[in-house]
Tab-separated table of C-alpha atoms in Angstrom:
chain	number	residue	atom	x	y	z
A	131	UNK	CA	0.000	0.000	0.000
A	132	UNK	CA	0.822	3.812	0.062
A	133	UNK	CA	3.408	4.951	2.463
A	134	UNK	CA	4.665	8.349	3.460
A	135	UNK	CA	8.190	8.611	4.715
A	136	UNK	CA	8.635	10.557	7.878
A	137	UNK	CA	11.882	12.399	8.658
A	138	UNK	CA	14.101	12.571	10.804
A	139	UNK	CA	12.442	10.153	13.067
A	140	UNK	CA	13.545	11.812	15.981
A	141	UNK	CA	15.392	14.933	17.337
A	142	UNK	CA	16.691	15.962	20.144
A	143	UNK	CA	16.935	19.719	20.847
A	144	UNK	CA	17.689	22.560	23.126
A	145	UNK	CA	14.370	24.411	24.055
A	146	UNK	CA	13.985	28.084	21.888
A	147	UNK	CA	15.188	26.548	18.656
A	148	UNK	CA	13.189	25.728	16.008
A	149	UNK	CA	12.357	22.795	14.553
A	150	UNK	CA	11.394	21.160	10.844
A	151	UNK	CA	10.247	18.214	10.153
A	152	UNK	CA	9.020	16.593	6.474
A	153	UNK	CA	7.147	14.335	5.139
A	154	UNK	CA	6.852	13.049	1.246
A	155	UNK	CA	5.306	10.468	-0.889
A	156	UNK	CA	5.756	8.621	-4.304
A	157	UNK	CA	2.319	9.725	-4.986
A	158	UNK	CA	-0.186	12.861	-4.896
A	159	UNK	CA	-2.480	13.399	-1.888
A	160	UNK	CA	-5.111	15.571	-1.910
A	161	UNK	CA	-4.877	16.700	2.174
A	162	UNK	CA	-2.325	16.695	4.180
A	163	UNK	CA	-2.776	16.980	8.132
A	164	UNK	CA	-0.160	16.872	10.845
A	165	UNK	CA	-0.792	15.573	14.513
A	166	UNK	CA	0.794	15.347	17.641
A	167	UNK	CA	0.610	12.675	20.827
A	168	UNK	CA	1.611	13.407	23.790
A	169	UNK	CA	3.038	11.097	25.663
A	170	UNK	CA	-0.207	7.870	26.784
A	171	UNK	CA	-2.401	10.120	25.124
A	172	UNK	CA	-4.198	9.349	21.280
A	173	UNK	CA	-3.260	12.021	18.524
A	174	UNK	CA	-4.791	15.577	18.603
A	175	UNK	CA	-4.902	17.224	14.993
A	176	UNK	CA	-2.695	20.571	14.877
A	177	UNK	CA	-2.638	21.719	11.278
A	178	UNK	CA	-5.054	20.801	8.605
A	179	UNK	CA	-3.912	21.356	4.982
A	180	UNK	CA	-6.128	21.104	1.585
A	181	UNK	CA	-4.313	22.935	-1.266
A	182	UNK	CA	-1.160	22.560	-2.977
A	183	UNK	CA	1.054	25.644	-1.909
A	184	UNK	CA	-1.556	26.668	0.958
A	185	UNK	CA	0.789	27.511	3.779
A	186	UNK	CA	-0.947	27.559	7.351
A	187	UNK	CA	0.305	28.706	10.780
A	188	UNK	CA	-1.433	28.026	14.339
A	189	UNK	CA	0.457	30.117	17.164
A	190	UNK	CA	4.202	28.603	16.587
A	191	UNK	CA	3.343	26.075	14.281
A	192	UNK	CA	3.642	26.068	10.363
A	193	UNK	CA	2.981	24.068	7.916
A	194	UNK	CA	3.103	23.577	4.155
A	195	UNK	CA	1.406	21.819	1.200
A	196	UNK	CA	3.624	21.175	-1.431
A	197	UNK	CA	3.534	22.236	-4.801
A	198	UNK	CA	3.906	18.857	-6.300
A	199	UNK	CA	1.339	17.436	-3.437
A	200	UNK	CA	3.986	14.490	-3.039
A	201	UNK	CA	4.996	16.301	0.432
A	202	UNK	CA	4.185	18.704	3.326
A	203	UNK	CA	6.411	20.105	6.245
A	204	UNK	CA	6.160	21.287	9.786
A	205	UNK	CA	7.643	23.312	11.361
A	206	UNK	CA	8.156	24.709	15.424
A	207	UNK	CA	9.880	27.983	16.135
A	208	UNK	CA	11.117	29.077	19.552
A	209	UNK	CA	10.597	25.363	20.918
A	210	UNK	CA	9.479	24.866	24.724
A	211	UNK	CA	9.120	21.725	27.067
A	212	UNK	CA	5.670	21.066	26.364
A	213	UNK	CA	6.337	20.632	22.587
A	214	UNK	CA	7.908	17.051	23.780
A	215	UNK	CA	5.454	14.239	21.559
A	216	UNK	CA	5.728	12.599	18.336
A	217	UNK	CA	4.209	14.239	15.382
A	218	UNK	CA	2.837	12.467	12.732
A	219	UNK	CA	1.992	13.306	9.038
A	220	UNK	CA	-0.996	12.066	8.015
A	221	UNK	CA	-2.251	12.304	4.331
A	222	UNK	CA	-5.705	11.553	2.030
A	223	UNK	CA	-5.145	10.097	-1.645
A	224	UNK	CA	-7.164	9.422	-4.361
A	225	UNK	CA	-7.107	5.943	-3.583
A	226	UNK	CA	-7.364	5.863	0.175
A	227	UNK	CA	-11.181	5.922	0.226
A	228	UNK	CA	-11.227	8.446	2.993
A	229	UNK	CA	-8.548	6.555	5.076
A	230	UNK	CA	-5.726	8.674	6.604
A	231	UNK	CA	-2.602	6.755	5.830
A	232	UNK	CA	0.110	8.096	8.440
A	233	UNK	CA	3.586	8.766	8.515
A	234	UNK	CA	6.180	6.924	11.577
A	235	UNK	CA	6.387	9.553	13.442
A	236	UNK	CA	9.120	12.406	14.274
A	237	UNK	CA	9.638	12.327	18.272
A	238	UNK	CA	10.928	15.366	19.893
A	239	UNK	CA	12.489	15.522	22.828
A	240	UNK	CA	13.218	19.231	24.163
A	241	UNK	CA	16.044	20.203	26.761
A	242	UNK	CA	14.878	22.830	28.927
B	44	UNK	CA	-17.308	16.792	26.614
B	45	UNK	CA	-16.497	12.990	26.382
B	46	UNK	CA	-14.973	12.439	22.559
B	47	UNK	CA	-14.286	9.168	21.781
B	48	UNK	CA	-13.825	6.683	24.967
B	49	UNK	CA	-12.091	3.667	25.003
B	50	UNK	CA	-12.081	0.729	27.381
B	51	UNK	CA	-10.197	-1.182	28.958
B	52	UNK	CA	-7.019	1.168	28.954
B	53	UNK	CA	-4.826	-2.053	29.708
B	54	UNK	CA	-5.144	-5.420	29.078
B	55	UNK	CA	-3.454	-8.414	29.414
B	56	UNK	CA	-4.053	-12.030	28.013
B	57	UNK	CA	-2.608	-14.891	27.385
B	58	UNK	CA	-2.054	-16.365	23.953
B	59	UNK	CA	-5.295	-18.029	22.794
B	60	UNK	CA	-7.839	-15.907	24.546
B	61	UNK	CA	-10.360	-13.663	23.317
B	62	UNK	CA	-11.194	-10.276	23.999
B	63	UNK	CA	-13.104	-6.668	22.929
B	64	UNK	CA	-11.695	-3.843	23.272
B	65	UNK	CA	-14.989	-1.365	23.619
B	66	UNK	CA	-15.081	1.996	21.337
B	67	UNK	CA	-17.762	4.638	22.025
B	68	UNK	CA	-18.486	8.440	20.535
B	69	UNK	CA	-20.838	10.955	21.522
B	70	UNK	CA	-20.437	13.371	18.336
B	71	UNK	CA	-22.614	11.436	16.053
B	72	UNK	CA	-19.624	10.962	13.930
B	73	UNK	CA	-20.360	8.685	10.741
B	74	UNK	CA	-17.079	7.203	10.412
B	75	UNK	CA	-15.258	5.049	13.120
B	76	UNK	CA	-11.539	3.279	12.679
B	77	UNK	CA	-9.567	1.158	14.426
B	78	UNK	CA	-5.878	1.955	14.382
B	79	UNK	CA	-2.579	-0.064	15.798
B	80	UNK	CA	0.456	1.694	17.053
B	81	UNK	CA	3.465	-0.404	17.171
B	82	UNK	CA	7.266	1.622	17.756
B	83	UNK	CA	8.619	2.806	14.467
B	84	UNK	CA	5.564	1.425	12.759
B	85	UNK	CA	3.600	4.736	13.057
B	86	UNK	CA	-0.536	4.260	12.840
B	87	UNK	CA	-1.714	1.410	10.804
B	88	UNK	CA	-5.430	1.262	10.332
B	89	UNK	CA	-7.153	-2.460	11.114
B	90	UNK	CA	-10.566	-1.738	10.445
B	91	UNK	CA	-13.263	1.067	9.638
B	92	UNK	CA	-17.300	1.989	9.188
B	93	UNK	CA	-18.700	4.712	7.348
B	94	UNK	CA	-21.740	3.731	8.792
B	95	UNK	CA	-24.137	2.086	10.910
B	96	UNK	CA	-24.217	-1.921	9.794
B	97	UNK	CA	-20.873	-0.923	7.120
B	98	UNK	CA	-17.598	-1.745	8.080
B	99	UNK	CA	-14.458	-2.612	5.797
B	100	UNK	CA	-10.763	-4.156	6.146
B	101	UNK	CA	-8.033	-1.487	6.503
B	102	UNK	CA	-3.787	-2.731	6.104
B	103	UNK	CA	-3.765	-4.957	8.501
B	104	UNK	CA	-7.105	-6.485	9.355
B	105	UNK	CA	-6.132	-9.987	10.202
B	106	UNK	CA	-7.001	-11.467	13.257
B	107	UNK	CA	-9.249	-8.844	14.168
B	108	UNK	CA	-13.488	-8.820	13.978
B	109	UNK	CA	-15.846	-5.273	14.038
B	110	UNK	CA	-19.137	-4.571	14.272
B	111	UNK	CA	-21.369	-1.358	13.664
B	112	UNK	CA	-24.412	-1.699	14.778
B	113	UNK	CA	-25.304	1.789	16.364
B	114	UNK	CA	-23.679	4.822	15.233
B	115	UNK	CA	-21.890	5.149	18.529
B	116	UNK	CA	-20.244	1.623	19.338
B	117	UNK	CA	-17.256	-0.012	17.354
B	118	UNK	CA	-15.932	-2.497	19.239
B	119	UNK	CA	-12.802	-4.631	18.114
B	120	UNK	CA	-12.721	-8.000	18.587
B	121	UNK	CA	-9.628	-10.252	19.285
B	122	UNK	CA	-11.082	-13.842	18.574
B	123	UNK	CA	-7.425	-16.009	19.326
B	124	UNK	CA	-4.605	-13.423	20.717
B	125	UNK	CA	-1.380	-13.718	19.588
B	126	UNK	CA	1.888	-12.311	21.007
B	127	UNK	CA	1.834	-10.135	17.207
B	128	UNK	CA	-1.191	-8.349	18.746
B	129	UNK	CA	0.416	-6.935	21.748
B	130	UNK	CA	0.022	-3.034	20.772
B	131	UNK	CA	-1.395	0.237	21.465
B	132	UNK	CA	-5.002	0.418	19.927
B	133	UNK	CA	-6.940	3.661	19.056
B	134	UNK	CA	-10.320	4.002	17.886
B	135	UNK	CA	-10.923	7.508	15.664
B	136	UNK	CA	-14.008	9.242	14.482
B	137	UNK	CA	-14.817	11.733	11.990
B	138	UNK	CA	-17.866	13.847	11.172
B	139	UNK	CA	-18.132	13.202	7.618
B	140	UNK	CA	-18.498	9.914	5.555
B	141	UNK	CA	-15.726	8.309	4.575
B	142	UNK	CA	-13.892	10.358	6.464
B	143	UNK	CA	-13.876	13.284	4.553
B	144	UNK	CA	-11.103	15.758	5.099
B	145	UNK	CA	-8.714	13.467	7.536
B	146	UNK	CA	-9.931	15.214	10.809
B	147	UNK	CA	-10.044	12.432	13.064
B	148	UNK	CA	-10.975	12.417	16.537
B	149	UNK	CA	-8.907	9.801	18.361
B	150	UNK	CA	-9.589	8.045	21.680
B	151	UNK	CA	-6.895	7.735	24.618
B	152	UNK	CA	-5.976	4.210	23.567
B	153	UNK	CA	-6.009	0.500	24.934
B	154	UNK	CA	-2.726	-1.100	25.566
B	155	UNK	CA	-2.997	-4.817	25.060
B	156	UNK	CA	-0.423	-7.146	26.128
B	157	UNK	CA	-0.412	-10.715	25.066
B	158	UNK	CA	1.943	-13.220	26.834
């Protein structure tokens, strides 16, 4: 089946730097969403993306349909402690029948 | 505002038994799924309904039974464990049929241990 590769699959940083993570595909998606799960919890939706080139922000977050719709980034500025989770990417393709097919995962780890 | 609950939280069984992990959501939400979380495996979806009495196979729907038969109960069934099923199970709902635009609504999770 369709996969989306996730990188890097984890990073370790210092807390006020900013962070990017990527995600791309062999194929074209029509949306592309990007999650986060705290640590015991299930995923919470952060950024919701529907148009290729449609760049969308919420607070420090940003994130980015690509033009080719074969990838999408995200990306953290001025990280803190409670940014520690995994993100996932998370995409819809023509053939998916409404399924979310999801990335591995980046996990972040944050030194305060 | 309860979501989407799951029970139990944690399980454990031995190889052979059966089990149902319970899935309930109070948001009217057509569509219900069944994801597995396994380390470096990301979310892999088992099963999902886009409706009362429909449900379909996702990747990796082996081993695993569901049933819709209100719009607010999915349960998963485990009819034999196996040590393979040991995992972190979420159940996700969405508002639109099919799932529409991706926004799922995930659940807390069951982790399921089998020895």
């Amino acid at each position: 089946g369709q996969q989306l590769n996730q990188s890097p699959q984890s990073m370790f940083i210092q807390e006020g730097e900013d962070v990017s993570m990527n995600c791309t595909s062999s194929s074209i998606f029509n949306t592309w969403l990007w999650y986060k799960q705290d640590p015991g919890e299930g995923p919470v939706l952060l950024i919701a993306l529907y148009k290729a080139g449609e760049l969308t922000s919420n607070g420090r977050l940003t994130a980015q349909f690509g033009i080719t719709r074969k990838d999408s980034f995200l990306n953290i500025s001025a990280s803190i402690p409670s940014d520690v989770g995994i993100y996932f990417c998370a995409g819809l393709y023509g053939g998916s029948q409404g399924n979310l097919i999801f990335g591995k995962g980046t996990k972040l780890s944050v030194k305060p | 505002n309860a979501g989407v609950t799951q029970t139990p939280k944690f399980q454990v069984l031995k190889t052979g038994q059966s089990m149902t992990l319970q899935c309930a959501q109070d948001m009217n939400h057509e569509y219900m799924s069944w994801y597995r979380q396994d380390p470096g495996m990301g979310l892999r979806l088992i099963h999902y309904s886009v409706g009362a009495g429909i449900t379909d196979q996702g990747e990796v729907p082996n081993g695993y039974n569901v049933s819709r038969s209100t719009t607010e109960d999915f349960p998963l069934r485990l009819l034999s464990a196996a040590p393979s099923q040991t995992s972190v199970y979420f159940c996700a709902s969405s508002p639109r049929p099919g799932g529409g635009t991706g926004e799922l609504f995930f659940g807390e999770g069951s982790r399921l241990t089998v020895l």
